[in-house]
GROMACS .gro file of C-alpha atoms in nm:
model
  448
    1MET     CA    1  -0.020  -0.018   0.031
    2LEU     CA    2   0.129   0.387  -0.090
    3ARG     CA    3   0.109   0.634   0.249
    4VAL     CA    4   0.004   0.908   0.174
    5ALA     CA    5   0.009   1.229   0.400
    6VAL     CA    6  -0.199   1.601   0.290
    7VAL     CA    7  -0.059   1.900   0.470
    8GLY     CA    8  -0.337   2.072   0.440
    9SER     CA    9  -0.722   2.033   0.457
   10GLY     CA   10  -0.854   2.360   0.235
   11PRO     CA   11  -0.943   2.278  -0.153
   12SER     CA   12  -0.630   2.250  -0.290
   13GLY     CA   13  -0.544   1.954  -0.016
   14VAL     CA   14  -0.883   1.789  -0.070
   15TYR     CA   15  -0.855   1.764  -0.439
   16ALA     CA   16  -0.469   1.641  -0.372
   17ALA     CA   17  -0.657   1.336  -0.191
   18GLN     CA   18  -0.927   1.291  -0.415
   19ALA     CA   19  -0.696   1.261  -0.719
   20LEU     CA   20  -0.495   1.003  -0.523
   21VAL     CA   21  -0.798   0.785  -0.443
   22GLN     CA   22  -0.992   0.843  -0.767
   23GLN     CA   23  -0.698   0.769  -0.976
   24GLN     CA   24  -0.685   0.365  -1.120
   25ALA     CA   25  -0.330   0.385  -1.205
   26VAL     CA   26  -0.187   0.270  -0.840
   27PRO     CA   27  -0.535   0.139  -0.710
   28ASP     CA   28  -0.401   0.049  -0.351
   29VAL     CA   29  -0.328   0.414  -0.191
   30ALA     CA   30  -0.453   0.542   0.163
   31VAL     CA   31  -0.404   0.911   0.248
   32ASP     CA   32  -0.440   1.099   0.582
   33VAL     CA   33  -0.489   1.465   0.576
   34LEU     CA   34  -0.314   1.634   0.831
   35ASP     CA   35  -0.413   1.985   0.955
   36ARG     CA   36  -0.320   2.225   1.260
   37LEU     CA   37  -0.654   2.304   1.298
   38PRO     CA   38  -0.884   2.045   1.419
   39CYS     CA   39  -1.125   2.188   1.161
   40PRO     CA   40  -1.100   2.069   0.813
   41TYR     CA   41  -1.218   2.295   0.530
   42GLY     CA   42  -0.956   2.515   0.514
   43LEU     CA   43  -1.030   2.889   0.373
   44VAL     CA   44  -1.392   2.757   0.242
   45ARG     CA   45  -1.462   2.760   0.653
   46TYR     CA   46  -1.251   3.002   0.757
   47GLY     CA   47  -1.226   3.269   0.447
   48VAL     CA   48  -1.530   3.268   0.246
   49ALA     CA   49  -1.753   3.521   0.422
   50PRO     CA   50  -2.041   3.409   0.620
   51ASP     CA   51  -2.314   3.521   0.407
   52HIS     CA   52  -2.195   3.317   0.104
   53GLU     CA   53  -2.385   3.013   0.163
   54LYS     CA   54  -2.371   2.868  -0.176
   55ILE     CA   55  -1.947   2.890  -0.184
   56LYS     CA   56  -1.987   2.789   0.156
   57SER     CA   57  -2.201   2.504   0.054
   58LEU     CA   58  -1.893   2.332  -0.133
   59GLN     CA   59  -1.754   2.207   0.189
   60ASN     CA   60  -2.030   1.912   0.107
   61THR     CA   61  -1.806   1.821  -0.166
   62LEU     CA   62  -1.524   1.849  -0.005
   63ARG     CA   63  -1.691   1.590   0.264
   64THR     CA   64  -1.751   1.350   0.054
   65VAL     CA   65  -1.357   1.336  -0.020
   66LEU     CA   66  -1.274   1.335   0.362
   67GLU     CA   67  -1.557   1.067   0.387
   68HIS     CA   68  -1.385   0.818   0.149
   69PRO     CA   69  -1.271   0.476   0.294
   70ARG     CA   70  -0.920   0.513   0.194
   71VAL     CA   71  -0.876   0.930   0.321
   72SER     CA   72  -0.885   0.993   0.695
   73PHE     CA   73  -0.843   1.359   0.848
   74LEU     CA   74  -0.587   1.397   1.097
   75GLY     CA   75  -0.687   1.748   1.269
   76ASN     CA   76  -0.487   1.924   1.522
   77VAL     CA   77  -0.141   1.790   1.348
   78PRO     CA   78   0.068   2.064   1.363
   79VAL     CA   79   0.326   1.991   1.088
   80GLY     CA   80   0.668   2.206   1.052
   81PRO     CA   81   0.773   2.283   1.439
   82ALA     CA   82   0.936   2.026   1.642
   83PRO     CA   83   0.827   1.744   1.661
   84LEU     CA   84   0.639   1.701   1.340
   85VAL     CA   85   0.932   1.826   1.103
   86PRO     CA   86   0.913   1.773   0.731
   87GLU     CA   87   1.193   1.531   0.733
   88ARG     CA   88   1.024   1.299   1.039
   89LEU     CA   89   0.679   1.366   0.818
   90LEU     CA   90   0.837   1.198   0.549
   91GLY     CA   91   0.965   0.895   0.764
   92LEU     CA   92   0.633   0.810   0.812
   93TYR     CA   93   0.470   0.793   0.504
   94HIS     CA   94   0.601   0.724   0.108
   95ALA     CA   95   0.501   1.053  -0.004
   96VAL     CA   96   0.355   1.375   0.143
   97VAL     CA   97   0.158   1.673  -0.049
   98TYR     CA   98   0.229   2.022   0.075
   99CYS     CA   99  -0.087   2.174   0.027
  100VAL     CA  100  -0.088   2.493   0.341
  101GLY     CA  101  -0.162   2.788   0.142
  102ALA     CA  102  -0.044   3.162   0.201
  103ALA     CA  103  -0.107   3.234   0.610
  104SER     CA  104   0.075   3.622   0.598
  105ASP     CA  105  -0.106   3.963   0.459
  106ARG     CA  106   0.106   4.215   0.269
  107ARG     CA  107   0.201   4.511   0.357
  108LEU     CA  108   0.171   4.862   0.238
  109GLY     CA  109   0.491   4.990   0.385
  110ILE     CA  110   0.347   5.322   0.488
  111PRO     CA  111   0.404   5.576   0.818
  112GLY     CA  112   0.120   5.504   1.032
  113GLU     CA  113   0.028   5.125   0.918
  114GLU     CA  114   0.113   4.987   1.292
  115LEU     CA  115  -0.133   5.277   1.468
  116PRO     CA  116  -0.422   5.127   1.677
  117GLY     CA  117  -0.755   5.065   1.438
  118SER     CA  118  -0.553   4.982   1.158
  119PHE     CA  119  -0.560   4.563   1.060
  120SER     CA  120  -0.500   4.351   0.737
  121ALA     CA  121  -0.834   4.233   0.584
  122THR     CA  122  -0.689   3.889   0.693
  123GLU     CA  123  -0.741   3.946   1.028
  124PHE     CA  124  -1.092   4.110   1.056
  125VAL     CA  125  -1.199   3.790   0.852
  126SER     CA  126  -1.077   3.549   1.082
  127TRP     CA  127  -1.263   3.761   1.354
  128TYR     CA  128  -1.598   3.735   1.183
  129SER     CA  129  -1.497   3.368   1.041
  130ALA     CA  130  -1.402   3.291   1.406
  131HIS     CA  131  -1.067   3.144   1.321
  132PRO     CA  132  -0.932   2.993   1.677
  133ASP     CA  133  -0.594   3.168   1.595
  134SER     CA  134  -0.772   3.520   1.563
  135ALA     CA  135  -0.643   3.759   1.851
  136ILE     CA  136  -0.874   4.006   1.847
  137ASP     CA  137  -1.146   4.048   2.065
  138ALA     CA  138  -1.372   4.287   1.882
  139PHE     CA  139  -1.318   4.561   1.595
  140ALA     CA  140  -1.316   4.973   1.640
  141LEU     CA  141  -1.661   4.954   1.504
  142GLY     CA  142  -1.731   5.263   1.714
  143ALA     CA  143  -1.568   5.364   1.422
  144ARG     CA  144  -1.801   5.620   1.164
  145SER     CA  145  -1.575   5.598   0.916
  146ALA     CA  146  -1.387   5.275   0.765
  147VAL     CA  147  -1.130   5.284   0.475
  148VAL     CA  148  -1.104   4.957   0.315
  149ILE     CA  149  -0.782   4.956   0.069
  150GLY     CA  150  -0.801   4.702  -0.187
  151VAL     CA  151  -1.051   4.631  -0.461
  152GLY     CA  152  -1.037   4.237  -0.465
  153ASN     CA  153  -1.307   3.989  -0.398
  154VAL     CA  154  -1.163   3.984  -0.036
  155ALA     CA  155  -1.209   4.389   0.000
  156VAL     CA  156  -1.563   4.377  -0.112
  157ASP     CA  157  -1.651   4.121   0.155
  158VAL     CA  158  -1.530   4.294   0.454
  159ALA     CA  159  -1.702   4.628   0.254
  160ARG     CA  160  -2.038   4.408   0.280
  161VAL     CA  161  -1.973   4.217   0.604
  162LEU     CA  162  -1.957   4.625   0.768
  163ALA     CA  163  -2.246   4.747   0.554
  164ARG     CA  164  -2.449   4.451   0.648
  165GLY     CA  165  -2.744   4.458   0.901
  166ALA     CA  166  -2.639   4.271   1.172
  167GLU     CA  167  -3.032   4.079   1.127
  168GLU     CA  168  -2.921   3.994   0.774
  169LEU     CA  169  -2.646   3.804   0.951
  170ARG     CA  170  -2.794   3.618   1.222
  171ALA     CA  171  -2.917   3.279   0.951
  172THR     CA  172  -2.520   3.230   0.918
  173ASP     CA  173  -2.286   3.065   1.160
  174VAL     CA  174  -2.134   3.390   1.271
  175PRO     CA  175  -2.001   3.337   1.597
  176HIS     CA  176  -2.205   3.522   1.836
  177ALA     CA  177  -1.962   3.738   1.989
  178ALA     CA  178  -1.864   3.906   1.650
  179LEU     CA  179  -2.248   3.934   1.559
  180ASP     CA  180  -2.302   4.119   1.879
  181ALA     CA  181  -2.020   4.381   1.766
  182LEU     CA  182  -2.216   4.401   1.426
  183ALA     CA  183  -2.546   4.469   1.579
  184ASP     CA  184  -2.351   4.794   1.779
  185SER     CA  185  -2.156   4.919   1.507
  186GLN     CA  186  -2.168   5.281   1.433
  187VAL     CA  187  -2.024   5.277   1.066
  188THR     CA  188  -2.220   5.460   0.814
  189ASP     CA  189  -1.919   5.505   0.561
  190VAL     CA  190  -1.754   5.204   0.398
  191HIS     CA  191  -1.445   5.370   0.183
  192MET     CA  192  -1.355   5.076  -0.085
  193VAL     CA  193  -1.019   5.260  -0.246
  194GLY     CA  194  -0.803   5.140  -0.541
  195ARG     CA  195  -0.463   5.282  -0.644
  196ARG     CA  196  -0.585   5.191  -1.032
  197GLY     CA  197  -0.911   5.236  -1.228
  198PRO     CA  198  -1.184   5.024  -1.195
  199SER     CA  199  -1.069   4.818  -1.546
  200GLN     CA  200  -0.777   4.718  -1.345
  201ALA     CA  201  -0.998   4.637  -1.076
  202LYS     CA  202  -0.984   4.274  -0.941
  203PHE     CA  203  -1.335   4.188  -0.822
  204THR     CA  204  -1.609   3.974  -0.963
  205THR     CA  205  -1.900   4.127  -1.087
  206LYS     CA  206  -2.098   3.853  -0.933
  207GLU     CA  207  -1.934   4.009  -0.584
  208LEU     CA  208  -1.973   4.399  -0.676
  209ARG     CA  209  -2.340   4.395  -0.767
  210GLU     CA  210  -2.400   4.212  -0.384
  211LEU     CA  211  -2.295   4.586  -0.288
  212GLY     CA  212  -2.568   4.739  -0.473
  213ALA     CA  213  -2.837   4.476  -0.320
  214LEU     CA  214  -2.781   4.554   0.030
  215ALA     CA  215  -3.094   4.676   0.133
  216GLY     CA  216  -2.921   4.913   0.394
  217ALA     CA  217  -2.657   5.081   0.210
  218ASP     CA  218  -2.598   5.322  -0.083
  219VAL     CA  219  -2.300   5.278  -0.340
  220LEU     CA  220  -2.155   5.622  -0.459
  221VAL     CA  221  -1.902   5.621  -0.752
  222ARG     CA  222  -1.752   5.962  -0.851
  223PRO     CA  223  -1.792   5.969  -1.233
  224GLU     CA  224  -1.495   6.179  -1.245
  225GLU     CA  225  -1.298   5.933  -1.113
  226LEU     CA  226  -1.437   5.706  -1.358
  227ALA     CA  227  -1.347   5.894  -1.660
  228MET     CA  228  -0.983   5.871  -1.594
  229ASP     CA  229  -0.993   5.560  -1.689
  230PRO     CA  230  -0.870   5.522  -2.075
  231ALA     CA  231  -1.128   5.231  -2.062
  232PHE     CA  232  -1.437   5.439  -1.944
  233ALA     CA  233  -1.594   5.614  -2.257
  234ASP     CA  234  -1.622   5.302  -2.460
  235PRO     CA  235  -1.560   4.939  -2.273
  236SER     CA  236  -1.710   4.758  -2.532
  237ARG     CA  237  -1.338   4.624  -2.606
  238LEU     CA  238  -1.279   4.467  -2.265
  239PRO     CA  239  -1.276   4.119  -2.238
  240GLY     CA  240  -1.618   4.027  -2.073
  241PRO     CA  241  -1.567   3.991  -1.699
  242ILE     CA  242  -1.424   4.343  -1.641
  243ARG     CA  243  -1.626   4.507  -1.896
  244ARG     CA  244  -1.933   4.398  -1.685
  245ASN     CA  245  -1.746   4.559  -1.403
  246VAL     CA  246  -1.732   4.851  -1.589
  247GLU     CA  247  -2.103   4.886  -1.668
  248VAL     CA  248  -2.182   4.828  -1.321
  249LEU     CA  249  -1.973   5.111  -1.196
  250ARG     CA  250  -2.121   5.331  -1.528
  251ASP     CA  251  -2.460   5.251  -1.401
  252TRP     CA  252  -2.403   5.325  -1.035
  253ALA     CA  253  -2.280   5.645  -1.125
  254ARG     CA  254  -2.535   5.794  -1.282
  255HIS     CA  255  -2.854   5.694  -0.997
  256GLU     CA  256  -2.834   5.943  -0.702
  257PRO     CA  257  -2.809   5.793  -0.378
  258VAL     CA  258  -3.143   5.671  -0.206
  259GLY     CA  259  -3.049   5.776   0.137
  260ARG     CA  260  -3.004   5.483   0.350
  261PRO     CA  261  -2.836   5.448   0.627
  262ARG     CA  262  -2.534   5.337   0.535
  263ARG     CA  263  -2.304   5.433   0.221
  264ILE     CA  264  -2.026   5.281   0.013
  265HIS     CA  265  -1.799   5.488  -0.158
  266LEU     CA  266  -1.581   5.304  -0.416
  267ARG     CA  267  -1.269   5.509  -0.498
  268PHE     CA  268  -1.025   5.480  -0.808
  269PHE     CA  269  -0.682   5.648  -0.871
  270LEU     CA  270  -0.604   5.706  -0.496
  271ARG     CA  271  -0.205   5.547  -0.365
  272PRO     CA  272  -0.228   5.519   0.014
  273ALA     CA  273   0.078   5.737   0.142
  274ALA     CA  274   0.004   5.751   0.545
  275VAL     CA  275  -0.214   5.687   0.785
  276LEU     CA  276  -0.254   5.954   0.990
  277GLY     CA  277  -0.317   5.982   1.412
  278GLU     CA  278  -0.164   6.022   1.721
  279GLY     CA  279  -0.271   5.694   1.955
  280ALA     CA  280  -0.531   5.551   1.708
  281VAL     CA  281  -0.592   5.598   1.347
  282ARG     CA  282  -0.802   5.899   1.225
  283ALA     CA  283  -0.794   5.929   0.857
  284VAL     CA  284  -0.574   5.820   0.547
  285ARG     CA  285  -0.356   6.064   0.324
  286PHE     CA  286  -0.389   5.946  -0.007
  287GLU     CA  287  -0.180   6.014  -0.341
  288ARG     CA  288  -0.398   6.101  -0.668
  289THR     CA  289  -0.227   5.873  -0.937
  290ALA     CA  290  -0.328   5.894  -1.286
  291PRO     CA  291  -0.262   5.648  -1.603
  292ASP     CA  292   0.083   5.621  -1.721
  293GLY     CA  293   0.036   5.525  -2.077
  294MET     CA  294   0.158   5.192  -2.021
  295GLY     CA  295  -0.074   5.018  -1.830
  296GLY     CA  296   0.016   5.116  -1.489
  297VAL     CA  297  -0.030   5.460  -1.300
  298ALA     CA  298   0.215   5.746  -1.146
  299GLY     CA  299   0.121   5.998  -0.879
  300THR     CA  300   0.023   6.351  -0.963
  301GLY     CA  301   0.125   6.470  -0.660
  302ASP     CA  302  -0.211   6.581  -0.512
  303PHE     CA  303  -0.295   6.436  -0.194
  304GLU     CA  304  -0.622   6.343  -0.025
  305ASP     CA  305  -0.736   6.281   0.335
  306VAL     CA  306  -1.039   6.021   0.377
  307PRO     CA  307  -1.160   6.015   0.772
  308ALA     CA  308  -1.101   5.696   0.925
  309GLN     CA  309  -1.072   5.515   1.242
  310LEU     CA  310  -1.084   5.181   1.157
  311VAL     CA  311  -0.860   5.069   0.839
  312LEU     CA  312  -0.864   4.761   0.681
  313ARG     CA  313  -0.584   4.716   0.382
  314SER     CA  314  -0.644   4.391   0.175
  315VAL     CA  315  -0.338   4.438  -0.083
  316GLY     CA  316  -0.353   4.012  -0.149
  317TYR     CA  317  -0.182   3.730   0.057
  318ARG     CA  318   0.178   3.627   0.106
  319GLY     CA  319   0.328   3.217   0.117
  320VAL     CA  320   0.513   3.183   0.436
  321PRO     CA  321   0.862   2.945   0.481
  322LEU     CA  322   0.695   2.580   0.670
  323PRO     CA  323   1.017   2.480   0.868
  324GLY     CA  324   1.204   2.252   0.688
  325LEU     CA  325   1.071   2.320   0.356
  326PRO     CA  326   1.288   2.529   0.087
  327PHE     CA  327   1.110   2.861   0.010
  328ALA     CA  328   1.136   3.128  -0.249
  329ALA     CA  329   1.144   3.478  -0.054
  330ALA     CA  330   1.075   3.679  -0.378
  331SER     CA  331   0.746   3.452  -0.461
  332GLY     CA  332   0.648   3.352  -0.115
  333THR     CA  333   0.594   2.927  -0.278
  334VAL     CA  334   0.826   2.630  -0.212
  335PRO     CA  335   1.059   2.589  -0.549
  336HIS     CA  336   0.920   2.297  -0.722
  337GLU     CA  337   0.917   2.105  -1.108
  338GLN     CA  338   0.539   2.002  -1.182
  339GLY     CA  339   0.478   1.989  -0.822
  340ARG     CA  340   0.780   1.837  -0.716
  341VAL     CA  341   0.979   1.985  -0.410
  342VAL     CA  342   1.332   2.085  -0.521
  343ARG     CA  343   1.568   2.096  -0.274
  344GLY     CA  344   1.952   2.222  -0.411
  345GLY     CA  345   1.856   2.209  -0.762
  346ALA     CA  346   1.691   1.885  -0.760
  347PRO     CA  347   1.364   1.710  -0.686
  348SER     CA  348   1.317   1.572  -0.353
  349ALA     CA  349   1.222   1.194  -0.324
  350GLY     CA  350   0.863   1.168  -0.195
  351GLU     CA  351   0.786   1.553  -0.116
  352TYR     CA  352   0.531   1.773  -0.328
  353VAL     CA  353   0.341   2.061  -0.323
  354ALA     CA  354  -0.013   2.182  -0.471
  355GLY     CA  355  -0.237   2.545  -0.435
  356TRP     CA  356  -0.128   2.872  -0.308
  357ILE     CA  357   0.199   2.718  -0.164
  358LYS     CA  358   0.323   2.630  -0.520
  359ARG     CA  359   0.181   2.852  -0.765
  360GLY     CA  360   0.039   3.154  -0.535
  361PRO     CA  361  -0.254   3.335  -0.414
  362THR     CA  362  -0.376   3.330  -0.736
  363GLY     CA  363  -0.690   3.187  -0.913
  364VAL     CA  364  -1.017   3.138  -0.781
  365ILE     CA  365  -1.120   2.763  -0.593
  366GLY     CA  366  -1.159   2.561  -0.884
  367THR     CA  367  -0.810   2.611  -0.964
  368ASN     CA  368  -0.690   2.436  -0.728
  369ARG     CA  369  -0.839   2.096  -0.899
  370SER     CA  370  -0.587   2.142  -1.186
  371CYS     CA  371  -0.326   2.239  -0.982
  372ALA     CA  372  -0.363   1.921  -0.745
  373LYS     CA  373  -0.398   1.739  -1.059
  374GLU     CA  374  -0.057   1.805  -1.203
  375THR     CA  375   0.112   1.726  -0.866
  376ILE     CA  376  -0.054   1.372  -0.827
  377THR     CA  377   0.056   1.299  -1.177
  378SER     CA  378   0.365   1.361  -1.123
  379LEU     CA  379   0.376   1.133  -0.759
  380LEU     CA  380   0.224   0.850  -0.911
  381SER     CA  381   0.478   0.899  -1.205
  382ASP     CA  382   0.727   0.807  -0.920
  383ALA     CA  383   0.478   0.530  -0.743
  384ALA     CA  384   0.678   0.285  -0.759
  385ALA     CA  385   0.993   0.455  -0.626
  386LEU     CA  386   0.823   0.575  -0.294
  387ALA     CA  387   0.675   0.272  -0.243
  388ALA     CA  388   1.001   0.107  -0.202
  389ARG     CA  389   1.115   0.341   0.080
  390PRO     CA  390   1.044   0.217   0.409
  391VAL     CA  391   0.766   0.384   0.653
  392ALA     CA  392   0.625   0.332   0.980
  393GLU     CA  393   0.343   0.058   1.000
  394ASP     CA  394   0.127   0.307   1.157
  395PRO     CA  395   0.127   0.611   1.119
  396ARG     CA  396  -0.086   0.738   1.364
  397ALA     CA  397   0.031   0.585   1.675
  398ALA     CA  398   0.380   0.747   1.574
  399LEU     CA  399   0.205   1.078   1.566
  400ARG     CA  400   0.085   1.003   1.916
  401ALA     CA  401   0.422   0.873   2.016
  402MET     CA  402   0.541   1.234   1.966
  403GLY     CA  403   0.270   1.384   2.168
  404LEU     CA  404   0.033   1.468   1.930
  405GLU     CA  405  -0.339   1.437   1.988
  406PRO     CA  406  -0.493   1.424   1.645
  407VAL     CA  407  -0.858   1.523   1.643
  408GLU     CA  408  -1.007   1.238   1.399
  409TRP     CA  409  -1.293   1.260   1.172
  410PRO     CA  410  -1.544   1.157   1.464
  411GLY     CA  411  -1.373   1.435   1.670
  412TRP     CA  412  -1.473   1.710   1.425
  413LEU     CA  413  -1.801   1.565   1.412
  414ARG     CA  414  -1.874   1.660   1.747
  415ILE     CA  415  -1.769   1.979   1.647
  416GLU     CA  416  -2.047   2.012   1.426
  417ALA     CA  417  -2.298   1.865   1.659
  418ALA     CA  418  -2.165   2.086   1.963
  419GLU     CA  419  -2.197   2.416   1.693
  420SER     CA  420  -2.565   2.287   1.596
  421ALA     CA  421  -2.649   2.302   1.957
  422LEU     CA  422  -2.459   2.612   2.045
  423GLY     CA  423  -2.672   2.785   1.725
  424GLN     CA  424  -2.998   2.625   1.863
  425ALA     CA  425  -2.955   2.740   2.206
  426LEU     CA  426  -2.890   3.133   2.130
  427GLY     CA  427  -3.193   3.108   1.875
  428ARG     CA  428  -2.957   3.064   1.544
  429PRO     CA  429  -2.871   2.771   1.305
  430ARG     CA  430  -2.577   2.716   1.364
  431VAL     CA  431  -2.304   2.923   1.541
  432LYS     CA  432  -1.900   2.835   1.477
  433ILE     CA  433  -1.687   2.789   1.795
  434PRO     CA  434  -1.399   3.054   1.827
  435ASP     CA  435  -1.131   2.918   2.023
  436TRP     CA  436  -0.925   2.646   2.097
  437PRO     CA  437  -1.059   2.509   2.433
  438GLY     CA  438  -1.380   2.520   2.307
  439LEU     CA  439  -1.356   2.308   1.990
  440LEU     CA  440  -1.073   2.042   2.174
  441THR     CA  441  -1.341   1.978   2.409
  442ALA     CA  442  -1.630   1.965   2.174
  443ALA     CA  443  -1.378   1.743   1.955
  444ARG     CA  444  -1.345   1.527   2.262
  445ASP     CA  445  -1.657   1.538   2.429
  446ALA     CA  446  -1.771   1.172   2.379
  447ARG     CA  447  -2.194   1.265   2.461
  448GLY     CA  448  -2.139   1.509   2.092
   0.00000   0.00000   0.00000
């Protein structure tokens, strides 16, 4: 039997496991999906906005793979730090596939970025998604004005959550403390700001239109900023997705606001120069940019201060080194050849990567399927040599001998049951448990 460990239970890891058990070339394969967290599904559980139920339903597809008879889920198993360093893990399995994502956020590199009230969008998402590593009890939702720096889908998500009424989120699994904080929010204005024009924005049209569907918020767009984009006057030659974005923005710019209690301001051609304040955020200073004729923008020397007591930067994710694995700092990825980890200029026998740690934080959830397939194709072509490697007879017993306490699938089912019970007690369908002690207690509660 070929024993494979997949590190990470998000889409890339589960798709890698699926590719292994569905292929026919090497039929006798057993897969252990390891995750540092006691819960599976990665960013589908901890990154998708709580009001995106359709996307979150992907958990049902991932669940089917994790319940396959030749796939086992082992949560609460951190890989990288001692005792389970990559070298030791490779001694337990014939092959290891690392699907650890991109855990860090990019910085702005501007003065004042560290002021109280300035956060990454990742921190905000972790808070309202009940990530157990979230170190923030509550955000500065007493703020009247919030600035979201970035114009991708994550920026749209956090802007929408800030502008959406808490009652609309009550039917989701958002943690109760976050729901209470959002219910008490004083935010009336959300400014989502991009340094380039609307035709370079990274959000999808579906996400963009959701802003216009909010019952309690007007969307405001400045026609003069749209007009700065060379593609604005005639978007007909733009690729379909970008053209539709521009058309939505053009339509919003033509209409007067209704006068709803909250406002979402979509701003373009503004580059963050500094976060202003003494002891706390009070504004963000932006430099006006203009198209440079080469697809980019250049600063004009004109500045605008946008009042804000809360700043969320959403300018991309970045991979972080995993102790014991090679790492290319420039790209934030593990060096590889068609998914085979490269050490010292040559492929490392038995070590593979898939997902963002392989290609960088690009693509959509479905992109991970083809990415994982390429990696597993490489692994299967190496299978004969890999199967000859001596490995542990019982990897799970070896993990426990190291002092690790894996949360297996029945433990995850107990967490699910505990979250459903918590929801019922609070008059909601389901409520996430937001902390490590709560999750581990639920996982080990035989009464669940």
